[in-house]
Structures are given as structure tokens and as C-alpha cells.
Amino acid sequence: LIDHKSAYVTELGNVYFDVTKFDSKLCIHGEQDPTEFPFTDKIDPRDFALWKVTHDDDVTSDEVPYYWLSPWGRGRPGWHIECSVMAGEIFGKKLDIHSGGVDLAFPHHNNEILQSQSRYKCEQWCNYFIHTGHLNMKNSGEKMSKSLGNYITIKELLSHYTGDEFRMFCLQSPYRRGVIFEQYDSMHRARETLSQIREFLDDISFYIQNHSTNGKSDKQELLKSCLNESRKIIRQNLANNFDTNSAIEELMRLIKTCNNVIRDRSNNNNGLINGCYDNDSGTCAMLAIKEFIEITLQDLGFFSEFDKVSSESQQHLMNEVVSFRSNIRNLALRTGDKLQRIEMLKICDHFRSQLDILGIELKDRNNSQTTWKFISKENK
């Protein structure tokens, strides 16, 4: 930068970037207040440090001298120049996407732009900057920060919530906006949203399993239309500056539509899914909706902790175990001996509670069938 006449060395041994050599329109994120630094050896108050001279009392926490040798004497690199050097070393002369907290927009990112474009003689060093809002604590309103002592560790967070629940908490707010961390409101809202999604995926799987596929029907066309519309809207949401909050809301709207169809058949057929009497079950469209929701959630990083079944044989074993209990339970419900029925049902309930402890939830359906799923400890 000195060779390019974009920086200068002062008598004190500091090296500053000369902002006057660049078009002022490139200072896009703010303006430095000259009164913040009443004493300085800068030519212009807006100039920023590339190299800072080290004083005798500049030491690390281990009392080690905090400096390196340079052509300008003992010192250390400026904050902004470190990032530009690392980015250039790894990615070359141009970046596509650069992210960081909103508080880094000015002066840090602004100065990265100036020094990098000067170094590489280009008009646009980075194509996109993505600035995220702060994670704030509810009571203080301050951003969560280790230096302020108002933070919660990842380990502590995961002792109360799953990684998926925190991910949902983040995605339910625009990334640019600061979000308030509050366990009994926002985090519970995220947990409830995930619970509704999981419940729906269980119900729709059971629905598909117990209905035959069919050809074109009114219900099929309705669900297909809803799926196509939701697919389009979600894609538009994500393409609109990663509007994940609106995308999640549209996903829940699609789930609500499908649940209405499932409940409608439940009311008409005496049970959640009772046989295949209605040719207008919309099964093919339901299957497409289920796959779309699962793929969308996986793309957003969800359900990683639910991948606990590693082989078909394990799934088959669980199916057989659950089927055996279901047969015993149905036999108990049909027996005429009241005492025997009570004892058999107690055994079935105890068996279900033991599986629940192991993280496996059983659900007895209204049509004498039982389904199962893995659950996390927090959702039990």
C-alpha cells in the first residue's frame, strides 16, 4: 500500500491508510468522528492504522512484549489489515460473500474495502456483505457478550434445548435484526414449532401407509396446488435476502392445510385413518408434500440429532416390537374378563413408559394400530 501511494509512514513509526487517495463514495458504511481521537499523528482524521508502533508497556496477559519487528520499528498490525491479508492469502484478489455482525460494517468492513481495493487495483473487492443482528438478552437489552458477562454457553444452552430448537429460534427472525434470547417465550415458541412439524411428519407417514394411491381427484389436485404454491413462495422468501422467517411461516401454512385434510378424513371415517374406503385420499400429493418438507428442513440443517437409526434391520426390529405390544393391547381390549383386561393394559402401559425412558415414543391410534418415533430428552 505504501508502494501504491495509498499509505504513509509517520515520524512516530505508525503506518496509516490515506483515505484521501480514494473516492469518498467508497466509504459506504459511515463516517469517523474526528473528536474521538483528539491527539493523533494522522494527516486526516479518517485515516486508519495499518501498523501501530508499540510502546514499552504494551504486553500480553502473560507479560510477553506485544510487538513484531518491521521496517518501521517495533509494532503490530492494525485490526483491519489482518483480515484483508488473510482473505487475500486464502481466496485471492476477490471475495463473493463477506459476513459479520452489524457492528463491523463501520469502520471495519469499510476499511477492508478501501485497503483491499487499493492493494488489488480493483473497483469491487467483494460482491456481497451480509451483516447479522446481535443476540440480545431480554432483561438488559444488551447484546450477549463475554466481556459483559451476560452470556450463556453453548454447553449450558444444550442442557436445556436441542441444537434444532436453537436453529429454529434463529431462523424465526430476520438475520439482520437483533433477536432477544428469552427461554420462556422465544425458545419455547421455537420448540413448539418443531414439535408441530414432527407431529405432522408422523401423522402424514401414518396416513400414507394406510391409504392406497389413487388417480386424479379433487383432493389430490387441491393438495398439489397448495404444494406448488408453497414451493414457489418459500423459494421467493429465501431468494429475498434469506427471509427464513417467512419461509418457515409458509411451511407451517402448508402443514396446516394437510392437517385439515387428515382431520377431515378422521371425522368422516371414525379414526385418524380408517381403511381405504375413500378414493379421494390425496395420498400421492401427501407423499410429495412430505418429501418436500423433509428436504427443505434438511437443507436448513434440521433433524440431525434424530438420525439414530442406522440400518433397516434396526427399524425392522422396532416395528416388530411395537407390533407385538399392539397385538397384546388389542387382545386385552377384546377380552371379556375385566380384571384380565386391566392387568394386560397395565403391562402395555409399563412397556410404553420404559421405551419412553429410552427415547422412543409410542402412539396408540384410534384404529387399533400403534406408531413409534425417536424423541429427544427435551421433548419427552
mmCIF file of C-alpha atoms in Angstrom:
data_model
loop_
_atom_site.group_PDB
_atom_site.id
_atom_site.type_symbol
_atom_site.label_atom_id
_atom_site.label_comp_id
_atom_site.label_asym_id
_atom_site.label_seq_id
_atom_site.Cartn_x
_atom_site.Cartn_y
_atom_site.Cartn_z
ATOM 1 C CA LEU A 1 0.000 0.000 0.000
ATOM 2 C CA ILE A 2 2.925 2.334 0.678
ATOM 3 C CA ASP A 3 4.363 1.477 -2.741
ATOM 4 C CA HIS A 4 0.958 2.290 -4.268
ATOM 5 C CA LYS A 5 0.994 5.675 -2.516
ATOM 6 C CA SER A 6 -2.168 4.638 -0.602
ATOM 7 C CA ALA A 7 -0.455 4.725 2.798
ATOM 8 C CA TYR A 8 2.161 6.771 4.607
ATOM 9 C CA VAL A 9 4.612 6.375 7.498
ATOM 10 C CA THR A 10 4.653 8.931 10.311
ATOM 11 C CA GLU A 11 7.597 10.153 12.362
ATOM 12 C CA LEU A 12 6.369 8.054 15.286
ATOM 13 C CA GLY A 13 6.592 4.854 13.245
ATOM 14 C CA ASN A 14 2.866 4.387 12.584
ATOM 15 C CA VAL A 15 1.579 3.486 9.124
ATOM 16 C CA TYR A 16 -1.817 4.837 8.070
ATOM 17 C CA PHE A 17 -4.058 4.337 5.069
ATOM 18 C CA ASP A 18 -4.621 7.624 3.212
ATOM 19 C CA VAL A 19 -8.359 7.840 2.577
ATOM 20 C CA THR A 20 -7.973 10.993 0.507
ATOM 21 C CA LYS A 21 -6.486 8.873 -2.286
ATOM 22 C CA PHE A 22 -9.792 7.076 -2.677
ATOM 23 C CA ASP A 23 -13.156 8.260 -3.922
ATOM 24 C CA SER A 24 -15.231 9.256 -0.889
ATOM 25 C CA LYS A 25 -18.234 7.308 -2.184
ATOM 26 C CA LEU A 26 -16.384 4.115 -1.273
ATOM 27 C CA CYS A 27 -16.784 4.951 2.421
ATOM 28 C CA ILE A 28 -20.207 3.387 2.266
ATOM 29 C CA HIS A 29 -20.933 2.409 5.849
ATOM 30 C CA GLY A 30 -20.391 5.525 7.941
ATOM 31 C CA GLU A 31 -18.123 8.418 8.837
ATOM 32 C CA GLN A 32 -15.425 8.601 11.514
ATOM 33 C CA ASP A 33 -15.919 11.265 14.180
ATOM 34 C CA PRO A 34 -12.654 13.297 14.346
ATOM 35 C CA THR A 35 -13.294 14.187 18.002
ATOM 36 C CA GLU A 36 -12.899 10.542 19.032
ATOM 37 C CA PHE A 37 -9.120 10.869 18.658
ATOM 38 C CA PRO A 38 -8.079 14.348 19.835
ATOM 39 C CA PHE A 39 -4.344 13.587 19.614
ATOM 40 C CA THR A 40 -3.043 11.734 16.552
ATOM 41 C CA ASP A 41 -0.249 11.783 14.028
ATOM 42 C CA LYS A 42 -2.695 11.178 11.147
ATOM 43 C CA ILE A 43 -2.865 13.539 8.206
ATOM 44 C CA ASP A 44 -6.648 13.119 8.010
ATOM 45 C CA PRO A 45 -8.830 12.055 10.964
ATOM 46 C CA ARG A 46 -10.462 9.429 8.747
ATOM 47 C CA ASP A 47 -7.152 7.672 8.048
ATOM 48 C CA PHE A 48 -6.866 4.303 9.778
ATOM 49 C CA ALA A 49 -3.924 2.323 11.114
ATOM 50 C CA LEU A 50 -2.142 -0.341 9.072
ATOM 51 C CA TRP A 51 0.745 -0.614 11.528
ATOM 52 C CA LYS A 52 0.879 0.657 15.103
ATOM 53 C CA VAL A 53 4.085 1.448 16.910
ATOM 54 C CA THR A 54 4.487 -0.496 20.140
ATOM 55 C CA HIS A 55 5.170 1.225 23.442
ATOM 56 C CA ASP A 56 7.212 -0.287 26.254
ATOM 57 C CA ASP A 57 4.105 -1.023 28.338
ATOM 58 C CA ASP A 58 2.360 -2.936 25.523
ATOM 59 C CA VAL A 59 2.464 -6.528 26.783
ATOM 60 C CA THR A 60 0.199 -9.576 26.615
ATOM 61 C CA SER A 61 -1.635 -11.129 29.572
ATOM 62 C CA ASP A 62 1.467 -13.300 30.097
ATOM 63 C CA GLU A 63 3.668 -10.170 30.295
ATOM 64 C CA VAL A 64 5.216 -11.027 26.926
ATOM 65 C CA PRO A 65 6.185 -7.969 24.832
ATOM 66 C CA TYR A 66 3.414 -7.376 22.281
ATOM 67 C CA TYR A 67 5.288 -6.486 19.104
ATOM 68 C CA TRP A 68 6.983 -7.662 15.939
ATOM 69 C CA LEU A 69 9.964 -6.147 14.152
ATOM 70 C CA SER A 70 9.328 -4.229 10.945
ATOM 71 C CA PRO A 71 10.988 -1.687 8.630
ATOM 72 C CA TRP A 72 9.300 0.987 10.741
ATOM 73 C CA GLY A 73 10.434 -0.370 14.118
ATOM 74 C CA ARG A 74 8.699 -2.471 16.756
ATOM 75 C CA GLY A 75 4.951 -2.664 16.381
ATOM 76 C CA ARG A 76 1.885 -4.689 15.441
ATOM 77 C CA PRO A 77 -0.545 -4.794 12.508
ATOM 78 C CA GLY A 78 -3.770 -2.807 12.560
ATOM 79 C CA TRP A 79 -7.074 -4.562 13.138
ATOM 80 C CA HIS A 80 -8.380 -4.153 9.599
ATOM 81 C CA ILE A 81 -5.241 -5.138 7.711
ATOM 82 C CA GLU A 82 -5.136 -8.588 9.366
ATOM 83 C CA CYS A 83 -8.476 -9.596 7.850
ATOM 84 C CA SER A 84 -7.639 -8.342 4.379
ATOM 85 C CA VAL A 85 -4.309 -10.201 4.399
ATOM 86 C CA MET A 86 -5.924 -13.480 5.498
ATOM 87 C CA ALA A 87 -8.735 -13.152 2.949
ATOM 88 C CA GLY A 88 -6.271 -12.438 0.159
ATOM 89 C CA GLU A 89 -3.973 -15.287 1.198
ATOM 90 C CA ILE A 90 -6.823 -17.808 1.153
ATOM 91 C CA PHE A 91 -9.259 -16.538 -1.513
ATOM 92 C CA GLY A 92 -7.154 -14.348 -3.748
ATOM 93 C CA LYS A 93 -7.948 -10.913 -5.106
ATOM 94 C CA LYS A 94 -11.762 -11.068 -4.864
ATOM 95 C CA LEU A 95 -14.476 -12.246 -2.481
ATOM 96 C CA ASP A 96 -18.027 -13.233 -3.326
ATOM 97 C CA ILE A 97 -19.675 -13.095 0.133
ATOM 98 C CA HIS A 98 -18.338 -11.479 3.327
ATOM 99 C CA SER A 99 -20.298 -11.727 6.579
ATOM 100 C CA GLY A 100 -20.098 -10.400 10.113
ATOM 101 C CA GLY A 101 -22.010 -8.655 12.865
ATOM 102 C CA VAL A 102 -23.773 -5.397 12.063
ATOM 103 C CA ASP A 103 -21.338 -3.563 14.353
ATOM 104 C CA LEU A 104 -18.492 -4.477 11.976
ATOM 105 C CA ALA A 105 -19.985 -2.656 8.990
ATOM 106 C CA PHE A 106 -18.214 0.540 10.002
ATOM 107 C CA PRO A 107 -15.370 1.042 10.351
ATOM 108 C CA HIS A 108 -14.021 -2.494 9.969
ATOM 109 C CA HIS A 109 -15.618 -3.697 6.728
ATOM 110 C CA ASN A 110 -15.474 -0.220 5.270
ATOM 111 C CA ASN A 111 -11.724 -0.112 5.816
ATOM 112 C CA GLU A 112 -11.273 -3.641 4.496
ATOM 113 C CA ILE A 113 -12.883 -2.479 1.245
ATOM 114 C CA LEU A 114 -10.610 0.561 0.949
ATOM 115 C CA GLN A 115 -7.327 -1.190 1.606
ATOM 116 C CA SER A 116 -8.154 -4.326 -0.424
ATOM 117 C CA GLN A 117 -9.338 -2.409 -3.480
ATOM 118 C CA SER A 118 -6.266 -0.246 -3.278
ATOM 119 C CA ARG A 119 -3.983 -3.271 -2.934
ATOM 120 C CA TYR A 120 -5.537 -5.212 -5.847
ATOM 121 C CA LYS A 121 -6.351 -2.186 -8.013
ATOM 122 C CA CYS A 122 -9.984 -3.243 -8.443
ATOM 123 C CA GLU A 123 -13.301 -1.370 -8.282
ATOM 124 C CA GLN A 124 -15.203 -4.057 -6.359
ATOM 125 C CA TRP A 125 -13.289 -6.330 -3.993
ATOM 126 C CA CYS A 126 -16.380 -8.052 -2.523
ATOM 127 C CA ASN A 127 -19.734 -8.700 -4.202
ATOM 128 C CA TYR A 128 -21.965 -9.053 -1.120
ATOM 129 C CA PHE A 129 -21.763 -8.113 2.552
ATOM 130 C CA ILE A 130 -24.104 -9.906 4.952
ATOM 131 C CA HIS A 131 -24.418 -8.194 8.340
ATOM 132 C CA THR A 132 -26.183 -10.081 11.111
ATOM 133 C CA GLY A 133 -28.021 -8.601 14.082
ATOM 134 C CA HIS A 134 -26.940 -9.171 17.680
ATOM 135 C CA LEU A 135 -28.195 -11.822 20.060
ATOM 136 C CA ASN A 136 -29.591 -9.759 22.950
ATOM 137 C CA MET A 137 -30.546 -10.681 26.499
ATOM 138 C CA LYS A 138 -34.142 -9.912 27.426
ATOM 139 C CA ASN A 139 -33.658 -8.256 30.812
ATOM 140 C CA SER A 140 -30.776 -5.929 29.960
ATOM 141 C CA GLY A 141 -31.437 -5.356 26.271
ATOM 142 C CA GLU A 142 -27.682 -5.557 25.757
ATOM 143 C CA LYS A 143 -26.062 -7.802 23.199
ATOM 144 C CA MET A 144 -24.853 -11.129 24.544
ATOM 145 C CA SER A 145 -21.142 -10.709 25.152
ATOM 146 C CA LYS A 146 -18.459 -12.482 27.141
ATOM 147 C CA SER A 147 -16.928 -9.147 28.088
ATOM 148 C CA LEU A 148 -20.249 -8.011 29.591
ATOM 149 C CA GLY A 149 -20.747 -11.283 31.466
ATOM 150 C CA ASN A 150 -24.338 -11.642 30.228
ATOM 151 C CA TYR A 151 -23.882 -14.711 28.083
ATOM 152 C CA ILE A 152 -24.971 -18.343 28.135
ATOM 153 C CA THR A 153 -22.527 -21.006 26.977
ATOM 154 C CA ILE A 154 -23.307 -23.495 24.196
ATOM 155 C CA LYS A 155 -22.926 -26.319 26.726
ATOM 156 C CA GLU A 156 -25.447 -24.704 29.065
ATOM 157 C CA LEU A 157 -27.859 -23.989 26.209
ATOM 158 C CA LEU A 158 -27.769 -27.599 25.014
ATOM 159 C CA SER A 159 -28.525 -28.842 28.525
ATOM 160 C CA HIS A 160 -31.985 -27.243 28.157
ATOM 161 C CA TYR A 161 -32.603 -27.178 24.404
ATOM 162 C CA THR A 162 -31.577 -29.118 21.331
ATOM 163 C CA GLY A 163 -29.463 -27.747 18.528
ATOM 164 C CA ASP A 164 -32.520 -27.913 16.259
ATOM 165 C CA GLU A 165 -34.530 -25.765 18.672
ATOM 166 C CA PHE A 166 -31.873 -23.052 18.748
ATOM 167 C CA ARG A 167 -31.611 -23.210 14.962
ATOM 168 C CA MET A 168 -35.380 -22.677 14.684
ATOM 169 C CA PHE A 169 -35.128 -19.789 17.167
ATOM 170 C CA CYS A 170 -32.579 -18.086 14.902
ATOM 171 C CA LEU A 171 -34.456 -18.747 11.661
ATOM 172 C CA GLN A 172 -37.711 -17.308 13.025
ATOM 173 C CA SER A 173 -36.172 -13.819 12.961
ATOM 174 C CA PRO A 174 -34.656 -11.887 10.016
ATOM 175 C CA TYR A 175 -30.891 -12.296 10.210
ATOM 176 C CA ARG A 176 -30.263 -8.538 10.030
ATOM 177 C CA ARG A 177 -32.454 -7.814 13.024
ATOM 178 C CA GLY A 178 -31.258 -8.186 16.604
ATOM 179 C CA VAL A 179 -33.005 -11.079 18.338
ATOM 180 C CA ILE A 180 -33.850 -11.337 22.036
ATOM 181 C CA PHE A 181 -32.919 -14.586 23.770
ATOM 182 C CA GLU A 182 -35.702 -15.459 26.211
ATOM 183 C CA GLN A 183 -36.145 -19.028 27.376
ATOM 184 C CA TYR A 184 -39.831 -18.973 28.259
ATOM 185 C CA ASP A 185 -41.041 -17.149 25.172
ATOM 186 C CA SER A 186 -38.929 -17.219 22.028
ATOM 187 C CA MET A 187 -37.197 -20.533 22.749
ATOM 188 C CA HIS A 188 -40.459 -22.224 23.713
ATOM 189 C CA ARG A 189 -42.033 -20.882 20.536
ATOM 190 C CA ALA A 190 -39.223 -22.489 18.540
ATOM 191 C CA ARG A 191 -39.673 -25.764 20.434
ATOM 192 C CA GLU A 192 -43.413 -25.756 19.791
ATOM 193 C CA THR A 193 -42.896 -25.110 16.071
ATOM 194 C CA LEU A 194 -40.551 -28.088 15.806
ATOM 195 C CA SER A 195 -42.943 -30.239 17.819
ATOM 196 C CA GLN A 196 -45.774 -29.418 15.410
ATOM 197 C CA ILE A 197 -43.582 -30.301 12.436
ATOM 198 C CA ARG A 198 -42.525 -33.624 13.933
ATOM 199 C CA GLU A 199 -46.115 -34.463 14.849
ATOM 200 C CA PHE A 200 -47.210 -33.709 11.309
ATOM 201 C CA LEU A 201 -44.491 -35.859 9.747
ATOM 202 C CA ASP A 202 -45.566 -38.771 11.967
ATOM 203 C CA ASP A 203 -49.236 -38.313 11.090
ATOM 204 C CA ILE A 204 -48.678 -37.924 7.367
ATOM 205 C CA SER A 205 -46.458 -41.028 7.302
ATOM 206 C CA PHE A 206 -49.215 -42.986 9.003
ATOM 207 C CA TYR A 207 -51.759 -41.505 6.593
ATOM 208 C CA ILE A 208 -49.771 -42.550 3.526
ATOM 209 C CA GLN A 209 -49.108 -46.004 4.924
ATOM 210 C CA ASN A 210 -52.807 -46.672 5.472
ATOM 211 C CA HIS A 211 -54.237 -45.270 2.240
ATOM 212 C CA SER A 212 -53.941 -46.625 -1.255
ATOM 213 C CA THR A 213 -52.663 -44.356 -4.001
ATOM 214 C CA ASN A 214 -55.210 -43.138 -6.474
ATOM 215 C CA GLY A 215 -55.529 -41.181 -9.668
ATOM 216 C CA LYS A 216 -56.696 -37.673 -10.243
ATOM 217 C CA SER A 217 -59.171 -36.377 -7.647
ATOM 218 C CA ASP A 218 -60.382 -33.091 -6.203
ATOM 219 C CA LYS A 219 -58.381 -33.572 -3.018
ATOM 220 C CA GLN A 220 -55.300 -34.607 -4.958
ATOM 221 C CA GLU A 221 -55.479 -31.515 -7.138
ATOM 222 C CA LEU A 222 -56.074 -29.234 -4.142
ATOM 223 C CA LEU A 223 -53.023 -30.554 -2.290
ATOM 224 C CA LYS A 224 -50.902 -30.457 -5.425
ATOM 225 C CA SER A 225 -51.862 -26.825 -5.981
ATOM 226 C CA CYS A 226 -51.022 -25.961 -2.349
ATOM 227 C CA LEU A 227 -47.640 -27.683 -2.657
ATOM 228 C CA ASN A 228 -46.724 -25.847 -5.862
ATOM 229 C CA GLU A 229 -47.747 -22.521 -4.351
ATOM 230 C CA SER A 230 -45.778 -23.144 -1.147
ATOM 231 C CA ARG A 231 -42.738 -24.305 -3.089
ATOM 232 C CA LYS A 232 -42.835 -21.076 -5.107
ATOM 233 C CA ILE A 233 -43.354 -18.818 -2.083
ATOM 234 C CA ILE A 234 -40.612 -20.465 0.012
ATOM 235 C CA ARG A 235 -38.151 -20.157 -2.863
ATOM 236 C CA GLN A 236 -39.052 -16.479 -3.218
ATOM 237 C CA ASN A 237 -38.646 -15.960 0.544
ATOM 238 C CA LEU A 238 -35.175 -17.477 0.617
ATOM 239 C CA ALA A 239 -34.156 -15.567 -2.517
ATOM 240 C CA ASN A 240 -35.332 -12.340 -0.857
ATOM 241 C CA ASN A 241 -32.291 -11.740 1.349
ATOM 242 C CA PHE A 242 -32.648 -15.129 3.100
ATOM 243 C CA ASP A 243 -36.084 -14.407 4.603
ATOM 244 C CA THR A 244 -36.149 -17.622 6.609
ATOM 245 C CA ASN A 245 -38.881 -16.379 8.953
ATOM 246 C CA SER A 246 -41.405 -16.046 6.106
ATOM 247 C CA ALA A 247 -40.243 -19.380 4.664
ATOM 248 C CA ILE A 248 -40.936 -21.149 7.978
ATOM 249 C CA GLU A 249 -44.353 -19.465 8.211
ATOM 250 C CA GLU A 250 -45.240 -20.692 4.713
ATOM 251 C CA LEU A 251 -44.086 -24.195 5.623
ATOM 252 C CA MET A 252 -46.410 -24.152 8.650
ATOM 253 C CA ARG A 253 -49.273 -22.925 6.459
ATOM 254 C CA LEU A 254 -48.775 -25.933 4.167
ATOM 255 C CA ILE A 255 -48.724 -28.241 7.186
ATOM 256 C CA LYS A 256 -51.981 -26.729 8.451
ATOM 257 C CA THR A 257 -53.647 -27.369 5.073
ATOM 258 C CA CYS A 258 -52.580 -31.011 5.118
ATOM 259 C CA ASN A 259 -53.675 -31.443 8.727
ATOM 260 C CA ASN A 260 -57.128 -30.193 7.792
ATOM 261 C CA VAL A 261 -57.345 -32.899 5.125
ATOM 262 C CA ILE A 262 -56.204 -35.576 7.580
ATOM 263 C CA ARG A 263 -58.647 -34.430 10.271
ATOM 264 C CA ASP A 264 -61.443 -34.240 7.698
ATOM 265 C CA ARG A 265 -60.971 -37.917 6.868
ATOM 266 C CA SER A 266 -60.628 -38.718 10.542
ATOM 267 C CA ASN A 267 -64.060 -37.202 11.244
ATOM 268 C CA ASN A 268 -65.634 -38.979 8.290
ATOM 269 C CA ASN A 269 -64.088 -42.402 8.912
ATOM 270 C CA ASN A 270 -64.164 -42.822 12.695
ATOM 271 C CA GLY A 271 -60.478 -42.623 13.454
ATOM 272 C CA LEU A 272 -57.375 -40.913 12.187
ATOM 273 C CA ILE A 273 -57.020 -43.185 9.165
ATOM 274 C CA ASN A 274 -59.532 -45.976 8.969
ATOM 275 C CA GLY A 275 -59.057 -48.131 5.904
ATOM 276 C CA CYS A 276 -59.072 -47.113 2.262
ATOM 277 C CA TYR A 277 -62.750 -46.557 1.636
ATOM 278 C CA ASP A 278 -62.458 -43.012 0.301
ATOM 279 C CA ASN A 279 -60.900 -42.913 -3.174
ATOM 280 C CA ASP A 280 -60.244 -39.187 -2.744
ATOM 281 C CA SER A 281 -57.474 -39.545 -0.138
ATOM 282 C CA GLY A 282 -54.878 -37.409 -1.927
ATOM 283 C CA THR A 283 -52.144 -39.884 -0.986
ATOM 284 C CA CYS A 284 -49.778 -39.142 -3.881
ATOM 285 C CA ALA A 285 -49.887 -35.428 -3.174
ATOM 286 C CA MET A 286 -49.405 -36.099 0.560
ATOM 287 C CA LEU A 287 -46.277 -38.107 -0.230
ATOM 288 C CA ALA A 288 -44.897 -35.276 -2.386
ATOM 289 C CA ILE A 289 -45.637 -32.749 0.393
ATOM 290 C CA LYS A 290 -43.928 -34.939 2.998
ATOM 291 C CA GLU A 291 -40.798 -35.256 0.855
ATOM 292 C CA PHE A 292 -40.734 -31.520 0.119
ATOM 293 C CA ILE A 293 -40.981 -30.596 3.811
ATOM 294 C CA GLU A 294 -38.300 -33.097 4.806
ATOM 295 C CA ILE A 295 -35.896 -31.917 2.096
ATOM 296 C CA THR A 296 -36.493 -28.254 2.964
ATOM 297 C CA LEU A 297 -35.805 -28.889 6.648
ATOM 298 C CA GLN A 298 -32.699 -30.931 5.870
ATOM 299 C CA ASP A 299 -31.420 -28.111 3.635
ATOM 300 C CA LEU A 300 -31.836 -25.778 6.619
ATOM 301 C CA GLY A 301 -29.863 -28.212 8.783
ATOM 302 C CA PHE A 302 -32.667 -29.706 10.877
ATOM 303 C CA PHE A 303 -33.232 -33.153 12.361
ATOM 304 C CA SER A 304 -29.569 -34.134 12.592
ATOM 305 C CA GLU A 305 -29.988 -35.450 16.153
ATOM 306 C CA PHE A 306 -32.842 -37.686 15.063
ATOM 307 C CA ASP A 307 -30.679 -39.832 12.784
ATOM 308 C CA LYS A 308 -30.430 -42.531 15.436
ATOM 309 C CA VAL A 309 -31.490 -45.486 13.341
ATOM 310 C CA SER A 310 -28.538 -46.588 11.251
ATOM 311 C CA SER A 311 -29.857 -49.674 9.485
ATOM 312 C CA GLU A 312 -33.037 -51.222 8.094
ATOM 313 C CA SER A 313 -32.649 -54.165 10.463
ATOM 314 C CA GLN A 314 -32.924 -51.878 13.496
ATOM 315 C CA GLN A 315 -36.083 -50.282 12.102
ATOM 316 C CA HIS A 316 -37.500 -53.720 11.370
ATOM 317 C CA LEU A 317 -36.742 -54.817 14.937
ATOM 318 C CA MET A 318 -38.577 -51.811 16.391
ATOM 319 C CA ASN A 319 -41.540 -52.413 14.075
ATOM 320 C CA GLU A 320 -41.785 -55.999 15.314
ATOM 321 C CA VAL A 321 -41.534 -54.972 18.981
ATOM 322 C CA VAL A 322 -44.212 -52.306 18.618
ATOM 323 C CA SER A 323 -46.432 -54.636 16.613
ATOM 324 C CA PHE A 324 -46.196 -57.296 19.338
ATOM 325 C CA ARG A 325 -47.254 -54.813 22.032
ATOM 326 C CA SER A 326 -50.061 -53.559 19.804
ATOM 327 C CA ASN A 327 -51.397 -57.107 19.352
ATOM 328 C CA ILE A 328 -51.334 -57.701 23.107
ATOM 329 C CA ARG A 329 -53.127 -54.401 23.714
ATOM 330 C CA ASN A 330 -55.817 -55.139 21.124
ATOM 331 C CA LEU A 331 -56.309 -58.614 22.600
ATOM 332 C CA ALA A 332 -56.776 -57.050 26.043
ATOM 333 C CA LEU A 333 -59.385 -54.616 24.707
ATOM 334 C CA ARG A 334 -61.377 -57.520 23.218
ATOM 335 C CA THR A 335 -61.296 -59.811 26.249
ATOM 336 C CA GLY A 336 -64.427 -60.164 28.325
ATOM 337 C CA ASP A 337 -62.564 -60.611 31.607
ATOM 338 C CA LYS A 338 -62.365 -57.128 33.119
ATOM 339 C CA LEU A 339 -59.594 -57.893 35.627
ATOM 340 C CA GLN A 340 -57.517 -59.625 32.994
ATOM 341 C CA ARG A 341 -58.034 -56.685 30.620
ATOM 342 C CA ILE A 342 -56.864 -54.195 33.271
ATOM 343 C CA GLU A 343 -53.730 -56.197 34.065
ATOM 344 C CA MET A 344 -52.809 -56.643 30.409
ATOM 345 C CA LEU A 345 -53.268 -52.931 29.707
ATOM 346 C CA LYS A 346 -51.106 -52.088 32.729
ATOM 347 C CA ILE A 347 -48.329 -54.243 31.279
ATOM 348 C CA CYS A 348 -48.678 -52.490 27.907
ATOM 349 C CA ASP A 349 -48.565 -49.055 29.559
ATOM 350 C CA HIS A 350 -45.486 -50.033 31.579
ATOM 351 C CA PHE A 351 -43.780 -51.261 28.416
ATOM 352 C CA ARG A 352 -44.546 -47.954 26.693
ATOM 353 C CA SER A 353 -43.186 -45.935 29.641
ATOM 354 C CA GLN A 354 -39.941 -47.939 29.588
ATOM 355 C CA LEU A 355 -39.472 -47.235 25.894
ATOM 356 C CA ASP A 356 -40.182 -43.572 26.590
ATOM 357 C CA ILE A 357 -37.276 -43.505 29.038
ATOM 358 C CA LEU A 358 -35.074 -44.848 26.247
ATOM 359 C CA GLY A 359 -36.201 -42.034 23.933
ATOM 360 C CA ILE A 360 -38.816 -43.977 21.944
ATOM 361 C CA GLU A 361 -42.395 -42.692 21.935
ATOM 362 C CA LEU A 362 -45.369 -44.930 21.134
ATOM 363 C CA LYS A 363 -48.696 -43.536 19.979
ATOM 364 C CA ASP A 364 -51.826 -45.725 20.086
ATOM 365 C CA ARG A 365 -54.061 -44.752 17.181
ATOM 366 C CA ASN A 366 -57.855 -44.934 17.117
ATOM 367 C CA ASN A 367 -57.879 -47.755 14.569
ATOM 368 C CA SER A 368 -56.074 -50.266 16.818
ATOM 369 C CA GLN A 369 -52.655 -49.524 15.353
ATOM 370 C CA THR A 370 -49.579 -48.147 17.079
ATOM 371 C CA THR A 371 -46.807 -45.970 15.669
ATOM 372 C CA TRP A 372 -43.404 -45.113 17.128
ATOM 373 C CA LYS A 373 -40.698 -42.469 16.821
ATOM 374 C CA PHE A 374 -37.447 -41.382 18.428
ATOM 375 C CA ILE A 375 -37.696 -38.317 20.655
ATOM 376 C CA SER A 376 -35.107 -36.074 22.290
ATOM 377 C CA LYS A 377 -34.984 -35.742 26.073
ATOM 378 C CA GLU A 378 -36.272 -32.171 25.912
ATOM 379 C CA ASN A 379 -39.397 -33.229 24.015
ATOM 380 C CA LYS A 380 -40.406 -36.115 26.234
#
